[in-house]
Tab-separated table of C-alpha atoms in Angstrom:
chain	number	residue	atom	x	y	z
A	30	MET	CA	47.978	41.176	114.828
A	31	PRO	CA	49.809	37.809	114.689
A	32	ALA	CA	53.103	37.904	112.880
A	33	LYS	CA	53.269	36.178	109.539
A	34	PRO	CA	56.143	33.702	109.188
A	35	TRP	CA	59.049	34.979	107.127
A	36	ILE	CA	61.872	32.570	107.655
A	37	TRP	CA	60.244	29.443	106.394
A	38	ILE	CA	61.075	27.719	103.155
A	39	TRP	CA	58.909	24.621	103.150
A	40	LEU	CA	59.994	22.737	100.081
A	41	ILE	CA	57.045	21.119	98.357
A	42	ALA	CA	58.270	18.001	96.649
A	43	GLY	CA	57.515	17.866	92.972
A	44	PRO	CA	59.131	17.172	89.625
A	45	PHE	CA	60.645	19.939	87.563
A	46	VAL	CA	58.847	20.369	84.257
A	47	GLY	CA	60.001	22.286	81.190
A	48	PRO	CA	63.349	23.654	80.057
A	49	LYS	CA	65.772	24.794	82.720
A	50	ALA	CA	65.723	28.492	83.508
A	51	GLN	CA	68.756	30.407	84.725
A	52	ASN	CA	70.259	29.172	87.973
A	53	LEU	CA	70.273	32.126	90.362
A	54	VAL	CA	72.973	30.556	92.550
A	55	PRO	CA	76.453	31.852	91.663
A	56	ASN	CA	79.252	29.279	91.564
A	57	PRO	CA	76.662	26.540	92.259
A	58	GLY	CA	79.085	23.628	92.057
A	59	PHE	CA	81.969	25.379	93.828
A	60	GLU	CA	84.096	25.017	90.690
A	61	GLU	CA	85.544	28.529	90.962
A	62	PHE	CA	88.251	28.917	93.590
A	63	ALA	CA	91.176	31.183	94.428
A	64	GLN	CA	93.574	28.460	95.566
A	65	CYS	CA	93.751	24.696	95.554
A	66	PRO	CA	92.674	23.487	99.022
A	67	SER	CA	95.383	22.330	101.394
A	68	GLN	CA	93.917	23.353	104.744
A	69	PHE	CA	90.720	24.067	106.635
A	70	GLY	CA	88.909	27.369	106.339
A	71	LEU	CA	88.902	28.343	102.647
A	72	PHE	CA	85.260	29.446	102.816
A	73	LYS	CA	86.021	31.408	105.979
A	74	GLN	CA	88.988	33.059	104.254
A	75	GLY	CA	86.921	34.066	101.226
A	76	GLU	CA	88.829	31.821	98.810
A	77	ILE	CA	85.677	30.369	97.206
A	78	PRO	CA	83.954	33.123	95.184
A	79	ASN	CA	80.364	34.029	96.123
A	80	TRP	CA	80.224	31.756	99.179
A	81	THR	CA	80.806	32.584	102.839
A	82	ALA	CA	80.981	30.617	106.079
A	83	VAL	CA	78.232	31.308	108.632
A	84	PRO	CA	78.887	32.160	111.385
A	85	SER	CA	82.173	33.785	110.410
A	86	ASP	CA	84.260	31.705	112.814
A	87	CYS	CA	83.135	28.311	111.470
A	88	THR	CA	85.104	26.402	108.850
A	89	PRO	CA	83.124	24.531	106.168
A	90	ASP	CA	85.550	22.604	103.975
A	91	TYR	CA	86.434	22.778	100.294
A	92	PHE	CA	87.411	19.739	98.224
A	93	HIS	CA	88.837	19.631	94.688
A	94	THR	CA	90.531	17.102	92.437
A	95	CYS	CA	93.544	19.436	92.208
A	96	ALA	CA	94.376	18.754	95.862
A	97	LYS	CA	96.164	15.835	97.458
A	98	GLY	CA	95.480	14.249	100.816
A	99	ASP	CA	92.692	15.423	103.113
A	100	PHE	CA	91.131	17.908	100.686
A	101	GLY	CA	91.397	16.003	97.430
A	102	LEU	CA	88.718	14.129	95.524
A	103	PRO	CA	87.511	11.449	95.393
A	104	HIS	CA	89.574	10.517	98.477
A	105	SER	CA	89.365	13.037	101.336
A	106	LEU	CA	89.189	13.323	105.102
A	107	GLY	CA	85.486	12.476	104.838
A	108	GLY	CA	86.046	9.241	102.928
A	109	THR	CA	85.839	8.289	99.270
A	110	VAL	CA	83.192	10.337	97.463
A	111	PRO	CA	83.626	11.873	93.991
A	112	ALA	CA	82.075	15.256	93.247
A	113	TYR	CA	78.483	14.964	92.077
A	114	GLU	CA	79.450	16.936	88.993
A	115	GLY	CA	82.618	18.706	87.940
A	116	LYS	CA	85.758	18.629	90.070
A	117	ALA	CA	84.725	20.197	93.384
A	118	CYS	CA	82.273	20.097	96.261
A	119	ALA	CA	81.847	21.528	99.748
A	120	GLY	CA	81.664	19.785	103.106
A	121	LEU	CA	80.173	20.860	106.414
A	122	ILE	CA	79.554	19.665	109.942
A	123	ALA	CA	75.789	19.567	110.381
A	124	GLY	CA	75.900	18.316	113.951
A	125	VAL	CA	78.139	16.870	116.659
A	126	GLY	CA	77.258	13.639	118.432
A	127	GLU	CA	80.296	13.246	120.701
A	128	SER	CA	82.274	15.986	122.386
A	129	LYS	CA	85.629	14.175	122.721
A	130	PHE	CA	87.618	12.876	119.794
A	131	GLU	CA	91.173	12.400	118.557
A	132	PHE	CA	92.762	13.889	115.477
A	133	GLY	CA	96.433	13.891	114.571
A	134	HIS	CA	97.330	11.994	117.789
A	135	ARG	CA	95.814	14.747	119.903
A	136	HIS	CA	92.696	14.827	122.041
A	137	TYR	CA	90.102	17.467	121.257
A	138	PHE	CA	86.893	18.583	122.898
A	139	THR	CA	84.301	20.132	120.625
A	140	ASP	CA	81.081	22.009	121.241
A	141	LEU	CA	78.067	19.720	120.952
A	142	TYR	CA	76.096	22.665	119.563
A	143	TYR	CA	78.635	23.390	116.813
A	144	ARG	CA	77.189	23.614	113.300
A	145	GLU	CA	78.511	24.976	110.019
A	146	PHE	CA	76.554	26.844	107.345
A	147	LEU	CA	77.244	28.043	103.816
A	148	GLN	CA	75.666	31.207	102.467
A	149	CYS	CA	75.556	32.998	99.110
A	150	GLN	CA	73.828	36.004	97.593
A	151	LEU	CA	71.632	35.098	94.631
A	152	LEU	CA	72.215	36.734	91.257
A	153	GLU	CA	68.937	38.617	91.678
A	154	PRO	CA	66.196	38.878	94.335
A	155	LEU	CA	63.242	36.520	94.063
A	156	GLN	CA	60.048	38.010	92.659
A	157	ALA	CA	56.995	38.318	94.888
A	158	ASN	CA	54.704	35.281	94.557
A	159	GLY	CA	57.060	33.684	92.035
A	160	LEU	CA	57.500	29.910	92.064
A	161	TYR	CA	61.065	28.586	92.242
A	162	ARG	CA	62.757	25.218	92.249
A	163	VAL	CA	65.331	24.937	95.054
A	164	ALA	CA	67.661	21.938	95.081
A	165	MET	CA	71.062	20.585	96.041
A	166	GLN	CA	72.914	17.294	96.108
A	167	VAL	CA	73.945	15.944	99.525
A	168	ALA	CA	76.058	12.937	100.505
A	169	LEU	CA	76.728	11.627	104.005
A	170	ALA	CA	80.484	11.263	104.510
A	171	PRO	CA	81.520	7.577	104.700
A	172	ARG	CA	83.683	8.296	107.750
A	173	ALA	CA	80.896	10.077	109.636
A	174	ASN	CA	79.371	7.873	112.289
A	175	TYR	CA	76.362	10.099	112.975
A	176	THR	CA	73.394	11.131	110.884
A	177	GLY	CA	69.962	12.636	111.444
A	178	ALA	CA	70.942	16.302	111.183
A	179	GLN	CA	68.130	18.064	109.383
A	180	ILE	CA	69.984	19.692	106.510
A	181	GLY	CA	67.973	22.138	104.459
A	182	PHE	CA	67.664	25.522	102.800
A	183	PHE	CA	66.889	28.960	104.153
A	184	LEU	CA	65.998	31.969	101.967
A	185	THR	CA	66.044	35.482	103.411
A	186	ASP	CA	66.121	39.088	102.280
A	187	PHE	CA	69.453	39.734	103.980
A	188	PRO	CA	72.457	37.766	105.245
A	189	ILE	CA	71.713	36.014	108.517
A	190	VAL	CA	73.895	34.828	111.363
A	191	ILE	CA	72.746	31.666	113.116
A	192	LEU	CA	73.943	31.310	116.679
A	193	GLU	CA	74.624	27.894	118.172
A	194	ASN	CA	71.503	27.927	120.349
A	195	GLU	CA	69.106	29.102	117.633
A	196	SER	CA	66.654	26.939	115.739
A	197	PHE	CA	64.461	27.648	112.746
A	198	MET	CA	61.428	25.973	111.237
A	199	PRO	CA	60.557	24.456	108.940
A	200	LYS	CA	63.301	22.398	107.338
A	201	ILE	CA	63.910	19.475	105.005
A	202	LYS	CA	64.194	16.315	107.031
A	203	LEU	CA	66.692	13.693	106.010
A	204	ASP	CA	65.118	10.426	104.993
A	205	SER	CA	66.515	6.913	105.187
A	206	ALA	CA	68.356	7.319	101.884
A	207	LEU	CA	70.815	9.695	103.540
A	208	ARG	CA	71.851	7.003	105.974
A	209	ALA	CA	73.710	5.352	103.104
A	210	PRO	CA	77.223	6.853	103.296
A	211	GLY	CA	78.853	8.100	100.125
A	212	GLN	CA	75.700	8.251	97.996
A	213	TRP	CA	74.552	11.525	96.495
A	214	VAL	CA	70.893	12.291	97.224
A	215	GLU	CA	68.895	15.208	95.855
A	216	LEU	CA	67.028	17.468	98.254
A	217	SER	CA	64.626	19.578	96.241
A	218	GLY	CA	61.238	21.202	96.114
A	219	ASN	CA	59.240	24.192	94.940
A	220	TYR	CA	59.190	27.466	96.857
A	221	ARG	CA	56.645	30.272	96.529
A	222	ALA	CA	58.593	33.490	97.116
A	223	ARG	CA	57.411	36.332	99.282
A	224	GLY	CA	59.534	38.703	97.245
A	225	GLY	CA	62.949	40.195	97.919
A	226	GLU	CA	64.675	37.012	99.097
A	227	GLN	CA	68.258	37.152	97.862
A	228	TYR	CA	70.368	35.147	100.324
A	229	LEU	CA	70.490	31.347	100.419
A	230	THR	CA	71.815	29.570	103.515
A	231	ILE	CA	72.539	25.827	103.671
A	232	GLY	CA	72.917	23.771	106.834
A	233	ASN	CA	71.183	22.145	109.772
A	234	PHE	CA	68.799	24.620	111.375
A	235	ILE	CA	67.842	22.491	114.384
A	236	PRO	CA	70.390	22.246	117.248
A	237	THR	CA	71.369	18.766	118.385
A	238	ARG	CA	69.699	19.277	121.765
A	239	GLU	CA	66.323	19.596	119.980
A	240	ALA	CA	66.885	16.840	117.406
A	241	PRO	CA	69.468	14.331	118.677
A	242	LEU	CA	71.709	12.679	116.112
A	243	VAL	CA	71.630	8.960	115.377
A	244	SER	CA	74.794	6.900	115.801
A	245	LEU	CA	75.476	4.631	112.825
A	246	TRP	CA	78.400	2.691	114.256
A	247	LYS	CA	81.069	2.698	116.961
A	248	ASP	CA	84.716	1.912	116.334
A	249	ARG	CA	87.346	3.082	118.818
A	250	LEU	CA	90.070	2.428	116.258
A	251	ARG	CA	88.548	5.079	114.005
A	252	GLN	CA	88.279	7.816	116.600
A	253	THR	CA	91.178	9.574	114.889
A	254	ASP	CA	89.025	10.115	111.774
A	255	PHE	CA	88.096	13.765	111.342
A	256	CYS	CA	84.419	12.910	110.834
A	257	TYR	CA	84.155	10.597	113.836
A	258	GLY	CA	81.561	11.839	116.303
A	259	ARG	CA	79.991	14.115	113.702
A	260	ALA	CA	77.226	14.274	111.130
A	261	TYR	CA	79.294	15.433	108.156
A	262	TYR	CA	77.877	16.047	104.683
A	263	PHE	CA	79.225	16.818	101.237
A	264	VAL	CA	77.234	19.394	99.232
A	265	ASP	CA	77.220	20.018	95.469
A	266	ALA	CA	75.084	21.330	92.575
A	267	VAL	CA	73.067	23.972	94.432
A	268	GLU	CA	70.311	25.642	92.442
A	269	VAL	CA	67.464	28.131	92.644
A	270	ARG	CA	65.566	28.380	89.340
A	271	PRO	CA	62.340	30.215	88.443
A	272	LEU	CA	59.507	27.953	87.309
A	273	GLU	CA	57.360	30.789	85.957
A	274	SER	CA	58.339	33.466	83.469
A	275	THR	CA	56.106	36.136	85.040
A	276	PRO	CA	55.076	35.718	88.685
A	277	PRO	CA	51.599	36.862	89.739
A	278	THR	CA	51.476	40.410	91.030
A	279	MET	CA	50.932	41.114	94.711
A	280	PRO	CA	48.817	43.985	96.051
A	281	LEU	CA	50.653	47.070	97.291
A	282	PRO	CA	50.256	48.128	100.933
A	283	PRO	CA	47.786	50.973	101.612
A	284	PRO	CA	49.110	54.531	101.129
A	285	GLY	CA	51.073	55.834	104.103
A	286	THR	CA	52.065	52.353	105.286
A	287	ILE	CA	54.956	49.978	104.737
A	288	ALA	CA	54.733	46.256	104.037
A	289	SER	CA	56.085	43.835	106.627
A	290	ASP	CA	55.637	40.389	108.103
A	291	PHE	CA	53.384	42.092	110.660
A	292	GLY	CA	51.084	43.402	107.922
A	293	PRO	CA	50.903	47.016	106.659
A	294	LEU	CA	52.476	49.347	109.240
A	295	ALA	CA	51.831	53.041	109.786
A	296	PRO	CA	53.805	55.438	112.020
A	297	GLY	CA	52.488	55.481	115.588
A	298	GLN	CA	50.713	52.134	115.273
A	299	PRO	CA	51.635	49.783	118.172
A	300	ILE	CA	52.330	46.193	117.144
A	301	ILE	CA	52.349	43.495	119.814
A	302	LEU	CA	55.136	40.935	119.461
A	303	ASN	CA	52.979	38.063	120.659
A	304	ASN	CA	55.690	35.431	120.721
A	305	ILE	CA	58.453	37.397	122.443
A	306	GLN	CA	58.978	35.394	125.627
A	307	PHE	CA	61.278	35.759	128.629
A	308	ALA	CA	62.359	33.574	131.511
A	309	PHE	CA	60.036	34.018	134.491
A	310	ASP	CA	60.587	37.347	136.255
A	311	GLN	CA	63.758	37.914	134.198
A	312	ASP	CA	64.862	39.702	131.044
A	313	SER	CA	66.468	36.677	129.351
A	314	LEU	CA	64.932	36.005	125.935
A	315	LEU	CA	63.746	32.443	125.349
A	316	PRO	CA	64.621	30.647	122.064
A	317	SER	CA	60.923	30.645	121.113
A	318	SER	CA	61.227	34.417	120.619
A	319	LEU	CA	63.629	34.115	117.696
A	320	PRO	CA	61.148	33.960	114.777
A	321	GLN	CA	59.504	37.259	115.715
A	322	LEU	CA	62.829	38.855	116.562
A	323	HIS	CA	64.063	37.950	113.106
A	324	SER	CA	60.905	39.384	111.560
A	325	LEU	CA	61.590	42.659	113.355
A	326	TRP	CA	65.248	42.508	112.307
A	327	LYS	CA	64.194	41.950	108.707
A	328	LEU	CA	61.887	44.976	108.841
A	329	MET	CA	64.757	47.174	110.029
A	330	HIS	CA	66.979	45.840	107.266
A	331	GLN	CA	64.359	46.342	104.552
A	332	TYR	CA	63.737	49.942	105.563
A	333	PRO	CA	67.212	51.272	106.419
A	334	GLN	CA	65.904	54.682	107.511
A	335	ALA	CA	63.066	53.352	109.652
A	336	GLU	CA	63.160	54.016	113.388
A	337	ILE	CA	61.204	52.170	116.060
A	338	LEU	CA	60.358	52.422	119.741
A	339	VAL	CA	60.303	49.134	121.690
A	340	LEU	CA	57.853	49.170	124.607
A	341	GLY	CA	57.932	46.759	127.540
A	342	HIS	CA	54.829	46.026	129.650
A	343	THR	CA	54.100	43.900	132.729
A	344	ASP	CA	51.057	42.790	134.696
A	345	SER	CA	50.231	44.243	138.115
A	346	ILE	CA	51.845	41.491	140.192
A	347	GLY	CA	54.662	42.992	142.267
A	348	THR	CA	55.496	46.562	143.109
A	349	GLU	CA	55.129	49.344	140.594
A	350	GLU	CA	58.834	50.119	140.875
A	351	LYS	CA	59.849	46.520	140.234
A	352	ASN	CA	57.513	46.201	137.247
A	353	LEU	CA	58.807	49.417	135.725
A	354	ASP	CA	62.382	48.174	136.038
A	355	LEU	CA	61.559	44.731	134.609
A	356	SER	CA	59.692	46.194	131.641
A	357	GLN	CA	62.599	48.526	130.856
A	358	ARG	CA	65.119	45.683	131.015
A	359	ARG	CA	63.002	43.540	128.706
A	360	ALA	CA	62.591	46.349	126.190
A	361	ASN	CA	66.346	46.939	126.390
A	362	ARG	CA	66.969	43.261	125.740
A	363	VAL	CA	65.038	43.385	122.457
A	364	ARG	CA	66.873	46.568	121.485
A	365	ASP	CA	70.252	45.011	122.316
A	366	TRP	CA	69.408	41.937	120.246
A	367	LEU	CA	68.842	44.131	117.190
A	368	ILE	CA	71.968	46.205	117.809
A	369	GLN	CA	74.087	43.053	118.080
A	370	ARG	CA	72.950	42.274	114.543
A	371	GLN	CA	74.163	45.518	113.016
A	372	ILE	CA	71.060	47.674	113.472
A	373	ALA	CA	72.258	51.204	114.324
A	374	PRO	CA	71.523	52.108	117.982
A	375	ALA	CA	70.061	55.469	116.948
A	376	ARG	CA	67.294	53.638	115.073
A	377	VAL	CA	65.988	51.705	118.090
A	378	LYS	CA	64.730	53.286	121.308
A	379	ALA	CA	63.456	51.308	124.301
A	380	ARG	CA	61.042	52.295	127.047
A	381	GLY	CA	59.560	50.384	129.951
A	382	LEU	CA	56.002	51.243	130.929
A	383	GLY	CA	55.533	48.697	133.695
A	384	GLU	CA	51.886	48.016	134.530
A	385	SER	CA	50.639	51.445	133.448
A	386	GLN	CA	49.012	50.450	130.145
A	387	PRO	CA	47.093	47.164	130.550
A	388	ILE	CA	45.118	45.825	127.619
A	389	ASP	CA	43.161	43.310	129.718
A	390	ASP	CA	41.972	42.644	133.261
A	391	ASN	CA	44.830	42.016	135.710
A	392	GLY	CA	42.396	40.254	138.033
A	393	ALA	CA	42.594	36.974	136.101
A	394	ALA	CA	45.518	34.896	134.835
A	395	PRO	CA	44.608	35.137	131.109
A	396	GLY	CA	44.404	38.914	131.367
A	397	ARG	CA	47.726	39.171	133.173
A	398	GLN	CA	49.332	37.022	130.497
A	399	ARG	CA	48.134	39.406	127.767
A	400	ASN	CA	49.384	42.390	129.716
A	401	ARG	CA	52.904	40.928	129.925
A	402	ARG	CA	53.995	41.903	126.458
A	403	VAL	CA	56.505	43.691	124.253
A	404	GLU	CA	55.361	46.054	121.506
A	405	PHE	CA	57.059	48.188	118.928
A	406	VAL	CA	55.941	51.415	117.293
A	407	ILE	CA	57.176	52.798	113.979
A	408	ARG	CA	58.530	56.290	114.685
A	409	LYS	CA	59.803	56.923	111.158
A	410	THR	CA	59.359	54.843	108.001
A	411	GLY	CA	62.109	56.268	105.799
A	412	ARG	CA	62.388	55.401	102.125
A	413	LEU	CA	61.461	52.281	100.142
A	414	PRO	CA	62.905	48.922	101.200
A	415	GLN	CA	66.264	47.797	99.839
A	416	SER	CA	64.683	44.951	97.905
A	417	ALA	CA	62.391	47.289	95.975
A	418	PRO	CA	63.301	47.769	92.286
């Protein structure tokens, strides 16, 4: 059964009608803070209530009118931009266009894949099939000489960690208005919830290697600017608001099953992960595998007592011994990916079956392709998901 997408938040443009409902984003304008900013890393250090830096070693910036110098407003290391509303805003590197730059009379080399994200937990989970308005204000930093990073929103049931080589679809693409430095632009739309989403992540979800940045200008005399060589954006006034008082009800899964992005699941039922892909004759996961891996990760998070068995299969090309080893390594790779993201090892078993259980004819290429697969089986469902009331 093909996996249903879970990570997408395609924002359907449309005007907001009617009185404003409660904003589910805590500290939406970053007005609450523990200390006036004087250095990098306040989000990383937990000094801005309700917001965290993702991944944990990145350093989105905090700006406030109480500060002087680089972290003040309206004048800051990003240029002259007042807060959209109130006295504060956030700033983040959405992409890097040049790897070498100067700052403070020193030469630095930065990772071209480096991106910063902000994440918060909503005041309450989104209701299944409910319609929500999702919006934020974004301004390109005047001192940034790159643009084109596809800043957007991401709603999930649990906190996510986005590695530098990962990409997610879909996203909100920047339009020409965001090429005008220093001007606040609203990114907004309506989102139909799947139910249980309670974490909002903001940033650029497409690595630079997949969506190259656009250079706006070149000026060697300004290479000492912090934002030089980067697509840097200010963010303010983040909101997630319900547009309907009572969302339509969704059908419950059949008795004895659990709901998931893979459809209703019952213990012992094998589910093929159709889009789990590896490098040829290797156990290295390809980036195209990430959406289904995240769907499996989400399932394990939703049902904290669930246990699964990951099964690796190959075609009949090669020796039986080699195929058995390759299938075990590939199953282990999926298991390791989940464990690296805080899924308890005892909950995930892995087994390689080699070529012993084909589902199609190994005599033809299409059949061999189907036989090269990874499956998982629910061994134990456990209790209701965490997002259940």
